[in-house]
Amino acid sequence: MHAGNPVIPGWYADPEAAIFGKTYWIYPTWSDDYDRQLFIDAFSSPDLVRWTRHPHVLDVRAIHWARSAMWAPAVVAKGGRYYLFFAANDIQSDREVGGIGVAVADHPQGPFRDLLGKPLVGAFHNGAQPIDQSVFRDDDGQYYLIYGGWKHANIARLKDDFTGLMPFADGTVFKEITPEHYVEGPMMFKRDGRYYLMWSEGGWTGPDYSVAYAIGDSPLGPFRRIGKILEQDPSIATGAGHHSLLHTPDGRWYIVYHRRPRGETAANHRVVCIDRLEFDARGRILPVRMTRQGVEAHPLR
C-alpha cells in the first residue's frame, strides 16, 4: 500500500512534519491569497498512508496581532505541551506589526492559543525577513530558532520556555548563517555528529524552486553549500521545495515537501508530497526521486 502523491487533498504548502508518539503529523500552510491565509490545518496518520484532517488547529482569531499570511508552521513537543511557531502578516519593514509568533496547546491537534500576545521576532535582523521559521534541538537540550526570508538566514537561541531568545556568549542574539544561493525555508538536523542545514532556492512561484543543503561542525556553521537534492521533474511536477523531514525510530528518513503539479502555473496551486530521503556512505544526501506513488505504509512501532 502506497500513500500516493499528493498525500493530502487540497492546495497546501510549506509542510512541517513531526512524529508524536505513534502518530505522524503534517502542519502545512494553506496555499491561497495572503488575506485568506487565516488558519492552519493539521493532518495525522498512523502509517503515512491514511491521513485525517484536523481543521483550524490555529486560527487568526486566537492571535490578536495577526491579520493575514499565516505561514510555515514549526511544531515542537516539550514538557507535555505542544508549541507551534508560525509567521504572520508578511511584514516588509520594522514599521509593521508581524513576524514570527508562538502558540501553545495541550494536544497536537490543538486548539493552539497565543503564548506571548506579540511576535517572538517582530523585526528584521541581518537583513532576514522574519518568516519561514524552524526549530532545532541539539543534543545538549538547547533549542534554536532558524529562520529567514529575503536571502538571509539567522539562528538564535530559544529560552527554555520559548517565551524569548537568549544571547550567545558574545552578547549577540541573532547570528547570520546564510549559505551560498540561500533564499528561504531553512531547517537543521544532526546526523553522525554533523549539522546539516537545508533550505530552498529559486523563486517560490516558479518551476525552479528547489532544495539544497550544507554540512557544518556546529549549529553556527560555517555552512558551505554542497548542492541541490530536490528539484523539478517536468514529467511529474515543478516548484519542489520548502520541506521538512521525518526520521523514524527504526532509522528511515522521509522528505515532506510541496510541489506544483504538472501543467499548473498558478502560484498557490501547491500540494504536499512525501518521498524517501537517503544518504551515501560519506553522509551526503542523495538526490531525491520525486514519485507519483509516494511511500509505502510504515506504521510506527
mmCIF file of C-alpha atoms in Angstrom:
data_model
loop_
_atom_site.group_PDB
_atom_site.id
_atom_site.type_symbol
_atom_site.label_atom_id
_atom_site.label_comp_id
_atom_site.label_asym_id
_atom_site.label_seq_id
_atom_site.Cartn_x
_atom_site.Cartn_y
_atom_site.Cartn_z
ATOM 1 C CA MET A 1 0.000 0.000 0.000
ATOM 2 C CA HIS A 2 1.420 3.373 -1.047
ATOM 3 C CA ALA A 3 0.397 6.834 0.048
ATOM 4 C CA GLY A 4 0.278 8.401 -3.407
ATOM 5 C CA ASN A 5 1.422 11.957 -4.058
ATOM 6 C CA PRO A 6 -0.019 14.353 -3.050
ATOM 7 C CA VAL A 7 -0.608 12.716 0.318
ATOM 8 C CA ILE A 8 -3.355 15.124 1.423
ATOM 9 C CA PRO A 9 -6.067 16.763 -0.706
ATOM 10 C CA GLY A 10 -6.165 20.487 -1.324
ATOM 11 C CA TRP A 11 -3.759 23.329 -2.008
ATOM 12 C CA TYR A 12 -1.189 23.264 0.799
ATOM 13 C CA ALA A 13 2.493 24.223 1.052
ATOM 14 C CA ASP A 14 5.459 24.606 3.434
ATOM 15 C CA PRO A 15 4.741 21.350 5.300
ATOM 16 C CA GLU A 16 6.125 20.795 8.795
ATOM 17 C CA ALA A 17 6.352 17.072 9.601
ATOM 18 C CA ALA A 18 6.629 15.585 13.075
ATOM 19 C CA ILE A 19 6.275 12.312 14.966
ATOM 20 C CA PHE A 20 4.414 12.431 18.274
ATOM 21 C CA GLY A 21 4.174 9.032 19.923
ATOM 22 C CA LYS A 22 2.977 6.531 17.336
ATOM 23 C CA THR A 23 1.465 9.149 15.027
ATOM 24 C CA TYR A 24 2.820 11.096 12.067
ATOM 25 C CA TRP A 25 1.753 14.733 11.761
ATOM 26 C CA ILE A 26 1.881 17.330 8.984
ATOM 27 C CA TYR A 27 1.241 21.027 9.601
ATOM 28 C CA PRO A 28 1.176 22.908 6.260
ATOM 29 C CA THR A 29 0.450 26.436 5.082
ATOM 30 C CA TRP A 30 -2.963 26.867 3.496
ATOM 31 C CA SER A 31 -1.945 27.911 -0.022
ATOM 32 C CA ASP A 32 -4.183 30.818 -1.010
ATOM 33 C CA ASP A 33 -4.168 34.606 -1.305
ATOM 34 C CA TYR A 34 -2.466 36.215 1.675
ATOM 35 C CA ASP A 35 -5.687 37.700 3.047
ATOM 36 C CA ARG A 36 -7.246 34.229 3.112
ATOM 37 C CA GLN A 37 -4.356 32.560 4.933
ATOM 38 C CA LEU A 38 -6.045 32.976 8.301
ATOM 39 C CA PHE A 39 -5.683 29.488 9.761
ATOM 40 C CA ILE A 40 -3.506 26.404 9.905
ATOM 41 C CA ASP A 41 -4.810 22.864 9.477
ATOM 42 C CA ALA A 42 -3.052 19.711 10.635
ATOM 43 C CA PHE A 43 -3.103 16.132 9.358
ATOM 44 C CA SER A 44 -2.353 12.950 11.299
ATOM 45 C CA SER A 45 -1.597 9.409 10.179
ATOM 46 C CA PRO A 46 -0.727 6.081 11.805
ATOM 47 C CA ASP A 47 1.155 4.818 8.750
ATOM 48 C CA LEU A 48 1.928 7.632 6.208
ATOM 49 C CA VAL A 49 -0.930 6.412 4.002
ATOM 50 C CA ARG A 50 -4.192 7.132 5.842
ATOM 51 C CA TRP A 51 -4.465 10.805 6.816
ATOM 52 C CA THR A 52 -7.021 12.601 8.999
ATOM 53 C CA ARG A 53 -7.564 16.357 8.694
ATOM 54 C CA HIS A 54 -7.766 18.457 11.848
ATOM 55 C CA PRO A 55 -9.162 21.824 10.695
ATOM 56 C CA HIS A 56 -8.047 25.170 12.101
ATOM 57 C CA VAL A 57 -5.705 23.892 14.806
ATOM 58 C CA LEU A 58 -4.563 27.524 14.857
ATOM 59 C CA ASP A 59 -6.915 30.317 13.836
ATOM 60 C CA VAL A 60 -6.228 34.021 13.367
ATOM 61 C CA ARG A 61 -8.885 34.745 15.998
ATOM 62 C CA ALA A 62 -6.504 33.342 18.607
ATOM 63 C CA ILE A 63 -3.684 35.710 17.551
ATOM 64 C CA HIS A 64 -4.857 39.309 18.001
ATOM 65 C CA TRP A 65 -1.844 40.804 16.178
ATOM 66 C CA ALA A 66 -2.125 38.557 13.087
ATOM 67 C CA ARG A 67 -4.259 39.642 10.149
ATOM 68 C CA SER A 68 -3.039 37.625 7.128
ATOM 69 C CA ALA A 69 -0.320 35.420 5.636
ATOM 70 C CA MET A 70 -0.089 32.762 8.348
ATOM 71 C CA TRP A 71 2.781 30.665 7.053
ATOM 72 C CA ALA A 72 5.169 27.784 7.523
ATOM 73 C CA PRO A 73 4.375 26.174 10.885
ATOM 74 C CA ALA A 74 7.095 24.580 13.023
ATOM 75 C CA VAL A 75 5.952 22.320 15.857
ATOM 76 C CA VAL A 76 7.769 21.125 18.987
ATOM 77 C CA ALA A 77 6.597 18.843 21.801
ATOM 78 C CA LYS A 78 8.067 19.766 25.175
ATOM 79 C CA GLY A 79 7.026 19.113 28.761
ATOM 80 C CA GLY A 80 3.697 17.597 27.774
ATOM 81 C CA ARG A 81 2.679 20.604 25.681
ATOM 82 C CA TYR A 82 2.919 21.425 22.001
ATOM 83 C CA TYR A 83 4.369 24.650 20.644
ATOM 84 C CA LEU A 84 3.580 25.904 17.156
ATOM 85 C CA PHE A 85 5.815 28.591 15.690
ATOM 86 C CA PHE A 86 4.317 30.492 12.752
ATOM 87 C CA ALA A 87 4.837 33.587 10.638
ATOM 88 C CA ALA A 88 2.133 36.188 10.065
ATOM 89 C CA ASN A 89 1.479 39.422 8.153
ATOM 90 C CA ASP A 90 4.406 39.199 5.686
ATOM 91 C CA ILE A 91 5.954 42.377 7.096
ATOM 92 C CA GLN A 92 8.109 44.420 4.726
ATOM 93 C CA SER A 93 9.763 46.692 7.324
ATOM 94 C CA ASP A 94 10.207 47.207 11.060
ATOM 95 C CA ARG A 95 7.390 49.770 10.975
ATOM 96 C CA GLU A 96 4.814 46.990 10.552
ATOM 97 C CA VAL A 97 3.420 44.588 13.152
ATOM 98 C CA GLY A 98 4.054 40.925 12.446
ATOM 99 C CA GLY A 99 6.796 38.349 12.127
ATOM 100 C CA ILE A 100 7.284 35.042 13.935
ATOM 101 C CA GLY A 101 4.901 34.068 16.714
ATOM 102 C CA VAL A 102 4.451 31.135 19.089
ATOM 103 C CA ALA A 103 1.232 29.344 20.043
ATOM 104 C CA VAL A 104 0.746 26.564 22.602
ATOM 105 C CA ALA A 105 -1.700 23.687 23.052
ATOM 106 C CA ASP A 106 -2.207 20.641 25.247
ATOM 107 C CA HIS A 107 -2.688 18.347 22.247
ATOM 108 C CA PRO A 108 -1.035 18.152 18.802
ATOM 109 C CA GLN A 109 -4.438 18.763 17.191
ATOM 110 C CA GLY A 110 -4.831 21.980 19.163
ATOM 111 C CA PRO A 111 -6.548 24.259 19.665
ATOM 112 C CA PHE A 112 -3.426 26.429 19.814
ATOM 113 C CA ARG A 113 -3.500 29.789 21.612
ATOM 114 C CA ASP A 114 -1.063 32.679 21.561
ATOM 115 C CA LEU A 115 1.801 32.172 24.009
ATOM 116 C CA LEU A 116 3.202 35.710 24.029
ATOM 117 C CA GLY A 117 0.500 38.071 22.789
ATOM 118 C CA LYS A 118 3.074 39.555 20.426
ATOM 119 C CA PRO A 119 5.647 38.321 17.888
ATOM 120 C CA LEU A 120 8.682 36.455 19.165
ATOM 121 C CA VAL A 121 10.669 38.010 16.311
ATOM 122 C CA GLY A 122 8.987 41.142 15.015
ATOM 123 C CA ALA A 123 11.783 42.955 13.176
ATOM 124 C CA PHE A 124 14.466 42.463 10.550
ATOM 125 C CA HIS A 125 17.897 41.330 11.758
ATOM 126 C CA ASN A 126 20.868 40.850 9.419
ATOM 127 C CA GLY A 127 18.517 41.544 6.521
ATOM 128 C CA ALA A 128 16.352 38.477 7.191
ATOM 129 C CA GLN A 129 12.610 38.846 6.879
ATOM 130 C CA PRO A 130 11.074 37.136 9.956
ATOM 131 C CA ILE A 131 9.392 34.206 8.186
ATOM 132 C CA ASP A 132 9.946 30.509 7.474
ATOM 133 C CA GLN A 133 10.990 29.524 10.977
ATOM 134 C CA SER A 134 12.083 26.068 12.064
ATOM 135 C CA VAL A 135 13.197 24.788 15.462
ATOM 136 C CA PHE A 136 16.215 22.579 16.077
ATOM 137 C CA ARG A 137 17.048 20.802 19.345
ATOM 138 C CA ASP A 138 20.709 19.969 19.868
ATOM 139 C CA ASP A 139 21.961 17.012 21.902
ATOM 140 C CA ASP A 140 22.566 19.217 24.946
ATOM 141 C CA GLY A 141 18.886 20.199 25.054
ATOM 142 C CA GLN A 142 19.359 23.706 23.644
ATOM 143 C CA TYR A 143 16.641 24.737 21.201
ATOM 144 C CA TYR A 144 17.480 27.039 18.303
ATOM 145 C CA LEU A 145 15.239 29.127 16.082
ATOM 146 C CA ILE A 146 16.410 29.119 12.455
ATOM 147 C CA TYR A 147 14.579 31.382 10.049
ATOM 148 C CA GLY A 148 14.745 33.966 7.324
ATOM 149 C CA GLY A 149 13.468 35.217 4.020
ATOM 150 C CA TRP A 150 14.910 37.766 1.600
ATOM 151 C CA LYS A 151 18.015 35.594 1.063
ATOM 152 C CA HIS A 152 19.265 35.814 4.662
ATOM 153 C CA ALA A 153 19.213 33.054 7.302
ATOM 154 C CA ASN A 154 19.550 33.650 11.046
ATOM 155 C CA ILE A 155 19.955 31.392 14.046
ATOM 156 C CA ALA A 156 19.020 32.331 17.615
ATOM 157 C CA ARG A 157 18.917 30.536 20.974
ATOM 158 C CA LEU A 158 15.446 29.968 22.406
ATOM 159 C CA LYS A 159 14.701 30.306 26.094
ATOM 160 C CA ASP A 160 13.738 27.065 27.760
ATOM 161 C CA ASP A 161 10.053 28.043 27.892
ATOM 162 C CA PHE A 162 10.031 29.520 24.359
ATOM 163 C CA THR A 163 8.984 32.936 25.646
ATOM 164 C CA GLY A 164 12.019 34.694 24.215
ATOM 165 C CA LEU A 165 15.555 34.478 22.908
ATOM 166 C CA MET A 166 18.880 34.289 24.763
ATOM 167 C CA PRO A 167 22.130 35.940 23.678
ATOM 168 C CA PHE A 168 25.121 33.904 22.610
ATOM 169 C CA ALA A 169 28.343 34.075 24.607
ATOM 170 C CA ASP A 170 29.475 37.170 22.694
ATOM 171 C CA GLY A 171 26.264 39.036 23.522
ATOM 172 C CA THR A 172 24.649 38.840 20.087
ATOM 173 C CA VAL A 173 21.130 37.412 19.768
ATOM 174 C CA PHE A 174 20.885 36.814 16.010
ATOM 175 C CA LYS A 175 23.730 35.233 14.088
ATOM 176 C CA GLU A 176 23.654 35.077 10.305
ATOM 177 C CA ILE A 177 24.409 31.641 8.831
ATOM 178 C CA THR A 178 23.426 32.323 5.206
ATOM 179 C CA PRO A 179 24.985 29.847 2.744
ATOM 180 C CA GLU A 180 25.562 30.436 -0.954
ATOM 181 C CA HIS A 181 22.379 30.685 -3.075
ATOM 182 C CA TYR A 182 20.132 30.652 0.001
ATOM 183 C CA VAL A 183 16.631 32.101 -0.475
ATOM 184 C CA GLU A 184 14.287 30.900 2.321
ATOM 185 C CA GLY A 185 12.823 27.909 4.163
ATOM 186 C CA PRO A 186 15.759 26.820 6.377
ATOM 187 C CA MET A 187 15.812 23.740 8.584
ATOM 188 C CA MET A 188 18.521 21.913 10.521
ATOM 189 C CA PHE A 189 19.152 18.374 11.709
ATOM 190 C CA LYS A 190 22.083 16.457 13.163
ATOM 191 C CA ARG A 191 23.428 13.144 11.911
ATOM 192 C CA ASP A 192 26.604 11.327 12.976
ATOM 193 C CA GLY A 193 27.830 14.369 14.879
ATOM 194 C CA ARG A 194 27.492 16.795 11.958
ATOM 195 C CA TYR A 195 24.986 19.588 11.426
ATOM 196 C CA TYR A 196 23.002 19.696 8.203
ATOM 197 C CA LEU A 197 21.470 22.990 7.107
ATOM 198 C CA MET A 198 18.854 22.709 4.365
ATOM 199 C CA TRP A 199 16.975 25.480 2.555
ATOM 200 C CA SER A 200 15.004 26.430 -0.557
ATOM 201 C CA GLU A 201 16.427 28.173 -3.618
ATOM 202 C CA GLY A 202 14.831 29.835 -6.627
ATOM 203 C CA GLY A 203 11.514 31.651 -6.749
ATOM 204 C CA TRP A 204 8.594 30.121 -4.875
ATOM 205 C CA THR A 205 6.177 30.898 -7.716
ATOM 206 C CA GLY A 206 8.368 29.410 -10.440
ATOM 207 C CA PRO A 207 9.405 25.984 -11.701
ATOM 208 C CA ASP A 208 12.983 26.319 -10.428
ATOM 209 C CA TYR A 209 12.104 26.237 -6.718
ATOM 210 C CA SER A 210 14.325 23.565 -5.170
ATOM 211 C CA VAL A 211 16.064 22.283 -2.022
ATOM 212 C CA ALA A 212 19.811 22.440 -1.302
ATOM 213 C CA TYR A 213 21.971 21.725 1.731
ATOM 214 C CA ALA A 214 25.273 22.221 3.513
ATOM 215 C CA ILE A 215 27.087 20.498 6.378
ATOM 216 C CA GLY A 216 28.861 22.165 9.304
ATOM 217 C CA ASP A 217 30.593 21.218 12.538
ATOM 218 C CA SER A 218 28.366 23.384 14.748
ATOM 219 C CA PRO A 219 24.860 24.882 14.562
ATOM 220 C CA LEU A 220 26.549 28.203 13.816
ATOM 221 C CA GLY A 221 28.395 26.823 10.818
ATOM 222 C CA PRO A 222 30.187 27.858 8.785
ATOM 223 C CA PHE A 223 27.972 26.191 6.191
ATOM 224 C CA ARG A 224 29.364 25.657 2.713
ATOM 225 C CA ARG A 225 26.798 24.713 0.096
ATOM 226 C CA ILE A 226 27.111 21.144 -1.210
ATOM 227 C CA GLY A 227 24.327 21.141 -3.781
ATOM 228 C CA LYS A 228 20.690 20.521 -4.616
ATOM 229 C CA ILE A 229 18.906 17.337 -3.614
ATOM 230 C CA LEU A 230 15.346 18.096 -4.750
ATOM 231 C CA GLU A 231 14.288 19.937 -7.884
ATOM 232 C CA GLN A 232 11.687 19.846 -10.617
ATOM 233 C CA ASP A 233 10.937 16.873 -12.814
ATOM 234 C CA PRO A 234 8.769 18.366 -15.585
ATOM 235 C CA SER A 235 7.254 14.938 -16.279
ATOM 236 C CA ILE A 236 5.827 14.889 -12.729
ATOM 237 C CA ALA A 237 5.900 18.336 -11.074
ATOM 238 C CA THR A 238 7.747 21.641 -10.802
ATOM 239 C CA GLY A 239 8.408 24.100 -7.980
ATOM 240 C CA ALA A 240 9.521 21.437 -5.488
ATOM 241 C CA GLY A 241 10.701 22.940 -2.221
ATOM 242 C CA HIS A 242 10.099 24.258 1.308
ATOM 243 C CA HIS A 243 10.401 20.927 3.020
ATOM 244 C CA SER A 244 10.802 19.221 6.371
ATOM 245 C CA LEU A 245 11.988 15.747 7.359
ATOM 246 C CA LEU A 246 10.744 12.698 9.214
ATOM 247 C CA HIS A 247 13.185 10.350 10.934
ATOM 248 C CA THR A 248 11.519 7.210 12.255
ATOM 249 C CA PRO A 249 12.706 5.285 15.333
ATOM 250 C CA ASP A 250 13.826 2.426 13.062
ATOM 251 C CA GLY A 251 16.057 4.744 11.037
ATOM 252 C CA ARG A 252 14.059 5.650 7.937
ATOM 253 C CA TRP A 253 14.213 9.199 6.571
ATOM 254 C CA TYR A 254 11.459 10.886 4.591
ATOM 255 C CA ILE A 255 11.284 14.314 2.964
ATOM 256 C CA VAL A 256 7.935 16.100 3.165
ATOM 257 C CA TYR A 257 7.689 18.960 0.684
ATOM 258 C CA HIS A 258 5.388 20.847 -1.633
ATOM 259 C CA ARG A 259 5.406 20.883 -5.400
ATOM 260 C CA ARG A 260 3.317 22.249 -8.272
ATOM 261 C CA PRO A 261 1.517 19.545 -10.285
ATOM 262 C CA ARG A 262 2.385 19.183 -13.926
ATOM 263 C CA GLY A 263 0.537 21.748 -16.015
ATOM 264 C CA GLU A 264 -0.284 24.043 -13.081
ATOM 265 C CA THR A 265 1.040 27.591 -13.259
ATOM 266 C CA ALA A 266 -0.957 29.401 -10.562
ATOM 267 C CA ALA A 267 1.349 30.480 -7.737
ATOM 268 C CA ASN A 268 -0.789 28.958 -4.981
ATOM 269 C CA HIS A 269 -1.528 25.649 -6.693
ATOM 270 C CA ARG A 270 0.819 23.653 -4.498
ATOM 271 C CA VAL A 271 0.409 20.209 -2.961
ATOM 272 C CA VAL A 272 2.124 18.271 -0.173
ATOM 273 C CA CYS A 273 4.112 15.140 -1.043
ATOM 274 C CA ILE A 274 6.338 12.595 0.705
ATOM 275 C CA ASP A 275 9.285 10.673 -0.734
ATOM 276 C CA ARG A 276 12.243 8.783 0.724
ATOM 277 C CA LEU A 277 15.455 10.554 1.713
ATOM 278 C CA GLU A 278 18.704 8.573 1.691
ATOM 279 C CA PHE A 279 22.412 9.129 2.365
ATOM 280 C CA ASP A 280 25.579 7.745 0.836
ATOM 281 C CA ALA A 281 28.467 6.222 2.782
ATOM 282 C CA ARG A 282 30.050 9.661 3.319
ATOM 283 C CA GLY A 283 26.877 11.110 4.771
ATOM 284 C CA ARG A 284 25.987 13.100 1.672
ATOM 285 C CA ILE A 285 22.284 13.369 0.854
ATOM 286 C CA LEU A 286 21.377 11.545 -2.329
ATOM 287 C CA PRO A 287 19.177 13.279 -4.929
ATOM 288 C CA VAL A 288 15.515 12.740 -4.144
ATOM 289 C CA ARG A 289 13.456 10.983 -6.791
ATOM 290 C CA MET A 290 10.014 12.556 -6.976
ATOM 291 C CA THR A 291 7.286 9.951 -7.359
ATOM 292 C CA ARG A 292 3.579 9.787 -8.014
ATOM 293 C CA GLN A 293 3.067 6.652 -5.938
ATOM 294 C CA GLY A 294 4.613 8.131 -2.802
ATOM 295 C CA VAL A 295 5.919 5.989 0.042
ATOM 296 C CA GLU A 296 4.874 2.610 1.376
ATOM 297 C CA ALA A 297 2.825 2.305 4.533
ATOM 298 C CA HIS A 298 5.083 2.360 7.558
ATOM 299 C CA PRO A 299 3.316 2.195 10.942
ATOM 300 C CA LEU A 300 5.269 3.421 13.935
ATOM 301 C CA ARG A 301 6.156 0.666 16.414
#
